[in-house]
Amino acid sequence: MNSIIITQPGGPEVLHLQASPTPVPAAHEVLIQVHAAGVNRPDVLLRQGKYAGSGDVSGSVPGLEVAGTVVQCGAAVTRWQPGNQVCALLAAGGYAEYAVADARHCLPMPTGWSYIEAASLPETVFTVWHNVFQRGQLLPGETLLVHGGSSGIGITAVQLAHALGSKVVATVGSAAKAAAVRALGADVVVNYKEQDFEAEVQALGGADVVLDMIGGDYTPKNLRLLRDDGRLVFINAMQGGLAEFNALDVMRRRLTISGSTLRPRSADFKATLAAEVERHVWPLLEQGKFRPVVFRTFPLAEAAAAHQLLESSAHIGKIVLVAST
């Protein structure tokens, strides 16, 4: 089979298409013929050798989410059969024509969705469900502030929070992105390049939960924006992990600061999370309360170009690699 290999830590140019052995599923795994694979920020960090727990990435195959057809099942797998259409969360290996996945981390393709659309789901939906609704404990009627509202994570958080009855405020970097995010259900959209997002959100009364992927000098601003008992959840720190804030204010207003990375978590944790996602999110997909937003697709061989686009932040929604038709 063909797969994309990280030849060494570095820029997009280190992603090379190479012939690789087709993986063999273990007893608890399924082998998936990959039709499409989502491209995500953690893939960039893995390529750079900066993702949590990544170690030496030379020879690694990136890719945390795929959609495709089950072609082989391990001896202990009972739910899936060859021919089933699934999307799956992976620890790595999605940028390939075939990939193995823990059978418990697979979910059925949503009715009426294409492989390309389904490949945009697992990594972002699992991440948002865990960080916004489990760690952030967002409730109906509360306000969520989402930074990077037009990213894959952003469009997922906006749609899920809106569908489940919360008010959503999102920050974006252009008028086009603002219009797109507003159409997905954001109640208020702030263009951070033209407006002071802290002042704008403060005028709205602040937020109960902030989902942040920026870090750096956003951190004290986010904390000031939180209402009493508010929750700040980090999923990245694109402007750096260091920040200065007033710990006494955190204590006085009973604020919670949290965060997570999904890839290093145990297989059992991801299996439990997958079951929750299927129970709570999949019905929203079937009801049409969440829709895919795929900005552009690339052939598998052009993974480097897909990474360049992702790093440019010019996209609205997801970028997807097409491995086979």
Short mmCIF file of C-alpha atoms in Angstrom, two decimals:
data_model
loop_
_atom_site.label_atom_id
_atom_site.label_comp_id
_atom_site.label_asym_id
_atom_site.label_seq_id
_atom_site.Cartn_x
_atom_site.Cartn_y
_atom_site.Cartn_z
CA MET A 1 0.00 0.00 0.00
CA ASN A 2 0.96 3.67 -0.20
CA SER A 3 1.29 5.84 2.87
CA ILE A 4 2.67 9.23 3.85
CA ILE A 5 5.85 8.95 5.91
CA ILE A 6 7.45 11.64 8.08
CA THR A 7 11.07 11.33 6.95
CA GLN A 8 12.35 13.54 9.77
CA PRO A 9 10.94 16.30 11.99
CA GLY A 10 10.41 19.47 9.99
CA GLY A 11 8.20 21.39 7.58
CA PRO A 12 5.59 20.03 5.16
CA GLU A 13 8.33 18.96 2.75
CA VAL A 14 9.29 16.05 5.07
CA LEU A 15 6.02 14.28 4.18
CA HIS A 16 6.77 11.69 1.48
CA LEU A 17 4.57 9.11 -0.25
CA GLN A 18 6.13 5.67 0.09
CA ALA A 19 5.20 2.03 -0.37
CA SER A 20 4.61 0.40 3.02
CA PRO A 21 3.46 -3.03 4.26
CA THR A 22 -0.29 -3.27 4.75
CA PRO A 23 -0.89 -3.45 8.52
CA VAL A 24 -2.35 -6.59 10.07
CA PRO A 25 -5.10 -6.10 12.67
CA ALA A 26 -4.61 -7.48 16.17
CA ALA A 27 -7.39 -9.44 17.83
CA HIS A 28 -9.21 -6.28 19.00
CA GLU A 29 -8.65 -4.28 15.80
CA VAL A 30 -10.15 -3.88 12.35
CA LEU A 31 -8.32 -3.21 9.09
CA ILE A 32 -9.91 -0.31 7.20
CA GLN A 33 -9.50 0.50 3.53
CA VAL A 34 -9.10 4.24 3.92
CA HIS A 35 -11.13 6.33 1.50
CA ALA A 36 -10.48 9.66 3.24
CA ALA A 37 -8.42 10.99 6.15
CA GLY A 38 -8.86 14.22 8.07
CA VAL A 39 -5.95 16.67 8.42
CA ASN A 40 -5.57 18.26 11.86
CA ARG A 41 -3.28 20.51 13.89
CA PRO A 42 -1.93 17.58 15.92
CA ASP A 43 -0.70 16.10 12.62
CA VAL A 44 1.38 19.25 12.12
CA LEU A 45 2.78 19.05 15.65
CA LEU A 46 3.57 15.35 15.13
CA ARG A 47 5.36 16.18 11.87
CA GLN A 48 7.40 18.79 13.73
CA GLY A 49 8.20 16.37 16.55
CA LYS A 50 6.39 18.59 19.04
CA TYR A 51 3.23 16.63 19.83
CA ALA A 52 2.86 15.36 23.39
CA GLY A 53 4.41 11.92 23.73
CA SER A 54 5.43 11.75 20.06
CA GLY A 55 9.11 10.84 20.62
CA ASP A 56 11.16 10.21 17.48
CA VAL A 57 8.71 10.72 14.61
CA SER A 58 10.98 9.65 11.74
CA GLY A 59 9.20 6.91 9.80
CA SER A 60 5.84 7.67 11.41
CA VAL A 61 2.59 7.86 9.45
CA PRO A 62 0.41 10.79 10.64
CA GLY A 63 -3.37 10.83 10.60
CA LEU A 64 -5.76 10.68 13.55
CA GLU A 65 -9.08 10.13 11.77
CA VAL A 66 -10.27 8.18 8.74
CA ALA A 67 -13.40 6.99 7.01
CA GLY A 68 -13.52 3.85 4.95
CA THR A 69 -14.59 0.24 4.61
CA VAL A 70 -13.78 -2.56 7.04
CA VAL A 71 -11.90 -5.27 5.11
CA GLN A 72 -10.69 -7.52 7.94
CA CYS A 73 -11.61 -8.05 11.60
CA GLY A 74 -9.47 -9.38 14.43
CA ALA A 75 -10.56 -12.54 16.20
CA ALA A 76 -12.05 -10.70 19.19
CA VAL A 77 -14.08 -8.16 17.17
CA THR A 78 -17.85 -8.74 17.37
CA ARG A 79 -19.50 -5.48 16.30
CA TRP A 80 -18.02 -4.99 12.84
CA GLN A 81 -17.88 -7.13 9.74
CA PRO A 82 -16.05 -6.79 6.41
CA GLY A 83 -17.97 -4.35 4.24
CA ASN A 84 -19.11 -2.10 7.09
CA GLN A 85 -18.65 1.61 6.44
CA VAL A 86 -17.05 3.32 9.44
CA CYS A 87 -15.18 6.37 10.58
CA ALA A 88 -12.52 5.90 13.22
CA LEU A 89 -10.21 7.65 15.65
CA LEU A 90 -6.59 6.54 15.36
CA ALA A 91 -3.44 7.13 17.39
CA ALA A 92 -1.62 7.55 14.05
CA GLY A 93 -1.47 5.95 10.61
CA GLY A 94 -4.43 7.56 8.85
CA TYR A 95 -2.49 9.02 5.91
CA ALA A 96 -2.47 5.67 4.11
CA GLU A 97 -4.50 3.43 1.86
CA TYR A 98 -5.10 1.02 4.75
CA ALA A 99 -5.08 1.57 8.52
CA VAL A 100 -5.82 -0.44 11.62
CA ALA A 101 -8.09 0.87 14.36
CA ASP A 102 -9.23 -0.38 17.73
CA ALA A 103 -12.72 -1.71 16.97
CA ARG A 104 -14.07 0.25 19.94
CA HIS A 105 -12.85 3.52 18.39
CA CYS A 106 -14.92 3.04 15.24
CA LEU A 107 -18.34 4.54 14.67
CA PRO A 108 -20.84 3.89 11.89
CA MET A 109 -20.83 6.26 8.94
CA PRO A 110 -23.64 8.80 9.46
CA THR A 111 -26.56 8.17 7.13
CA GLY A 112 -26.22 10.12 3.91
CA TRP A 113 -22.66 11.29 4.58
CA SER A 114 -19.81 10.72 2.12
CA TYR A 115 -16.47 9.21 3.14
CA ILE A 116 -14.91 12.65 2.82
CA GLU A 117 -17.50 14.19 5.13
CA ALA A 118 -17.28 11.34 7.64
CA ALA A 119 -13.48 11.59 7.77
CA SER A 120 -13.87 15.13 9.11
CA LEU A 121 -15.60 13.90 12.27
CA PRO A 122 -13.71 11.69 14.74
CA GLU A 123 -10.75 13.76 15.94
CA THR A 124 -12.67 17.01 16.22
CA VAL A 125 -15.88 15.55 17.66
CA PHE A 126 -14.03 13.43 20.23
CA THR A 127 -11.88 16.43 21.20
CA VAL A 128 -14.81 18.83 21.53
CA TRP A 129 -17.03 16.42 23.40
CA HIS A 130 -14.32 15.67 25.94
CA ASN A 131 -13.07 19.22 26.42
CA VAL A 132 -16.24 21.30 26.14
CA PHE A 133 -18.85 18.97 27.58
CA GLN A 134 -16.90 16.65 29.90
CA ARG A 135 -14.05 18.80 31.19
CA GLY A 136 -15.78 22.15 30.57
CA GLN A 137 -19.18 20.86 31.71
CA LEU A 138 -21.00 23.27 29.40
CA LEU A 139 -24.73 23.32 30.17
CA PRO A 140 -27.75 24.49 28.17
CA GLY A 141 -28.24 28.22 28.67
CA GLU A 142 -24.57 28.86 29.45
CA THR A 143 -22.23 30.79 27.16
CA LEU A 144 -19.29 29.20 25.35
CA LEU A 145 -16.45 31.30 23.93
CA VAL A 146 -14.62 29.46 21.12
CA HIS A 147 -11.35 30.80 19.78
CA GLY A 148 -10.55 29.84 16.20
CA GLY A 149 -14.21 29.48 15.38
CA SER A 150 -13.63 28.63 11.71
CA SER A 151 -11.15 25.81 12.35
CA GLY A 152 -12.15 22.16 12.35
CA ILE A 153 -12.41 22.22 16.14
CA GLY A 154 -14.18 25.58 16.03
CA ILE A 155 -16.95 24.61 13.63
CA THR A 156 -17.53 21.45 15.66
CA ALA A 157 -17.72 23.27 18.99
CA VAL A 158 -20.01 25.97 17.58
CA GLN A 159 -22.45 23.47 16.09
CA LEU A 160 -22.57 21.09 19.06
CA ALA A 161 -22.95 23.84 21.66
CA HIS A 162 -25.68 25.53 19.61
CA ALA A 163 -27.53 22.24 19.03
CA LEU A 164 -27.47 21.46 22.76
CA GLY A 165 -28.89 24.80 23.82
CA SER A 166 -25.92 26.97 24.75
CA LYS A 167 -25.11 30.49 23.58
CA VAL A 168 -21.99 30.59 21.41
CA VAL A 169 -19.47 33.39 20.93
CA ALA A 170 -16.65 32.75 18.44
CA THR A 171 -13.52 34.63 17.41
CA VAL A 172 -12.35 34.58 13.78
CA GLY A 173 -9.90 36.46 11.59
CA SER A 174 -11.95 37.63 8.60
CA ALA A 175 -15.39 38.73 7.47
CA ALA A 176 -15.79 35.58 5.37
CA LYS A 177 -15.01 33.39 8.35
CA ALA A 178 -17.41 35.41 10.49
CA ALA A 179 -20.26 34.85 8.03
CA ALA A 180 -19.54 31.11 7.82
CA VAL A 181 -19.41 30.62 11.59
CA ARG A 182 -22.54 32.69 12.13
CA ALA A 183 -24.36 30.45 9.64
CA LEU A 184 -23.35 27.41 11.70
CA GLY A 185 -25.06 28.72 14.82
CA ALA A 186 -22.76 31.19 16.55
CA ASP A 187 -24.79 33.89 18.28
CA VAL A 188 -21.96 36.43 18.27
CA VAL A 189 -18.81 36.46 16.12
CA VAL A 190 -15.85 38.72 16.88
CA ASN A 191 -13.19 39.49 14.25
CA TYR A 192 -10.11 39.64 16.45
CA LYS A 193 -8.15 41.47 13.74
CA GLU A 194 -10.55 44.40 13.83
CA GLN A 195 -12.05 44.23 17.33
CA ASP A 196 -10.80 43.76 20.88
CA PHE A 197 -12.29 40.37 21.65
CA GLU A 198 -11.94 40.86 25.39
CA ALA A 199 -13.92 44.11 25.33
CA GLU A 200 -16.54 42.66 22.98
CA VAL A 201 -17.15 39.53 25.07
CA GLN A 202 -17.03 41.49 28.32
CA ALA A 203 -19.83 43.70 26.98
CA LEU A 204 -21.89 40.53 26.51
CA GLY A 205 -21.44 39.57 30.15
CA GLY A 206 -18.52 37.19 29.74
CA ALA A 207 -18.56 33.42 29.27
CA ASP A 208 -19.06 30.31 31.37
CA VAL A 209 -16.65 28.17 29.34
CA VAL A 210 -13.73 29.19 27.11
CA LEU A 211 -12.26 26.69 24.64
CA ASP A 212 -8.79 27.99 23.80
CA MET A 213 -6.16 26.82 21.35
CA ILE A 214 -4.11 30.07 21.42
CA GLY A 215 -2.54 30.36 24.88
CA GLY A 216 0.06 33.08 25.38
CA ASP A 217 -1.40 36.49 26.13
CA TYR A 218 -4.93 35.18 25.53
CA THR A 219 -4.76 33.36 28.86
CA PRO A 220 -5.18 36.30 31.28
CA LYS A 221 -7.83 37.78 28.96
CA ASN A 222 -9.77 34.51 28.94
CA LEU A 223 -9.64 34.30 32.71
CA ARG A 224 -10.90 37.87 33.08
CA LEU A 225 -13.80 37.02 30.76
CA LEU A 226 -14.97 34.03 32.77
CA ARG A 227 -18.00 34.39 34.98
CA ASP A 228 -17.87 33.09 38.55
CA ASP A 229 -17.33 29.30 38.54
CA GLY A 230 -16.21 29.54 34.89
CA ARG A 231 -14.01 27.00 33.14
CA LEU A 232 -11.05 27.64 30.83
CA VAL A 233 -10.05 24.59 28.77
CA PHE A 234 -6.86 24.44 26.68
CA ILE A 235 -6.47 22.16 23.66
CA ASN A 236 -3.41 23.90 22.21
CA ALA A 237 -1.15 26.88 22.87
CA MET A 238 -0.25 28.25 19.45
CA GLN A 239 1.14 31.48 20.94
CA GLY A 240 3.06 29.69 23.68
CA GLY A 241 2.37 27.89 26.92
CA LEU A 242 3.58 30.55 29.35
CA ALA A 243 1.25 33.19 30.75
CA GLU A 244 0.91 35.40 33.81
CA PHE A 245 -2.39 35.70 35.67
CA ASN A 246 -3.74 36.52 39.09
CA ALA A 247 -4.11 33.31 41.09
CA LEU A 248 -6.00 35.17 43.82
CA ASP A 249 -8.64 36.14 41.25
CA VAL A 250 -8.93 32.50 40.19
CA MET A 251 -9.53 31.56 43.83
CA ARG A 252 -11.97 34.37 44.53
CA ARG A 253 -14.16 33.58 41.52
CA ARG A 254 -13.73 29.79 41.81
CA LEU A 255 -12.40 29.41 38.27
CA THR A 256 -11.23 26.12 36.82
CA ILE A 257 -8.27 25.85 34.43
CA SER A 258 -8.00 22.59 32.54
CA GLY A 259 -6.89 21.07 29.26
CA SER A 260 -6.01 17.85 27.52
CA THR A 261 -4.39 16.12 24.56
CA LEU A 262 -6.24 13.17 23.09
CA ARG A 263 -3.58 11.09 21.34
CA PRO A 264 -1.67 9.89 24.45
CA ARG A 265 -4.81 8.78 26.31
CA SER A 266 -5.41 5.08 26.86
CA ALA A 267 -7.38 2.89 24.46
CA ASP A 268 -9.94 2.24 27.19
CA PHE A 269 -10.46 5.97 27.72
CA LYS A 270 -10.99 6.52 23.99
CA ALA A 271 -13.41 3.59 23.86
CA THR A 272 -15.52 5.10 26.64
CA LEU A 273 -15.38 8.47 24.91
CA ALA A 274 -16.44 6.89 21.59
CA ALA A 275 -19.48 5.35 23.26
CA GLU A 276 -20.48 8.73 24.70
CA VAL A 277 -20.01 10.44 21.35
CA GLU A 278 -22.16 7.85 19.63
CA ARG A 279 -24.86 8.22 22.27
CA HIS A 280 -24.94 12.02 22.44
CA VAL A 281 -23.58 13.35 19.12
CA TRP A 282 -24.57 10.80 16.48
CA PRO A 283 -28.31 11.50 16.95
CA LEU A 284 -27.60 15.18 16.21
CA LEU A 285 -25.92 14.16 12.95
CA GLU A 286 -28.87 11.99 11.98
CA GLN A 287 -31.28 14.85 12.79
CA GLY A 288 -29.34 17.27 10.60
CA LYS A 289 -28.39 19.50 13.54
CA PHE A 290 -24.71 19.20 12.65
CA ARG A 291 -23.37 19.42 9.13
CA PRO A 292 -19.93 18.76 7.68
CA VAL A 293 -17.84 21.70 6.52
CA VAL A 294 -15.07 20.48 4.23
CA PHE A 295 -13.00 23.34 2.85
CA ARG A 296 -10.82 21.41 0.42
CA THR A 297 -9.63 17.92 -0.43
CA PHE A 298 -6.20 16.78 -1.63
CA PRO A 299 -5.01 13.47 -3.04
CA LEU A 300 -3.05 11.44 -0.49
CA ALA A 301 0.19 12.15 -2.38
CA GLU A 302 -0.30 15.89 -1.80
CA ALA A 303 -0.30 15.74 2.00
CA ALA A 304 2.45 18.37 2.13
CA ALA A 305 0.23 20.86 0.30
CA ALA A 306 -2.62 20.05 2.69
CA HIS A 307 -0.34 20.84 5.64
CA GLN A 308 0.74 24.10 4.04
CA LEU A 309 -2.91 25.13 3.71
CA LEU A 310 -3.68 24.14 7.29
CA GLU A 311 -0.76 26.15 8.62
CA SER A 312 -1.82 29.19 6.59
CA SER A 313 -5.13 29.31 8.52
CA ALA A 314 -6.84 30.38 5.29
CA HIS A 315 -9.35 27.54 5.51
CA ILE A 316 -12.88 27.46 6.90
CA GLY A 317 -13.65 23.99 8.21
CA LYS A 318 -11.81 20.77 7.54
CA ILE A 319 -9.10 19.73 5.09
CA VAL A 320 -9.30 16.11 3.97
CA LEU A 321 -6.97 13.74 2.11
CA VAL A 322 -8.55 11.34 -0.39
CA ALA A 323 -6.81 7.97 -0.37
CA SER A 324 -9.13 5.98 -2.65
CA THR A 325 -12.58 6.26 -4.24
#
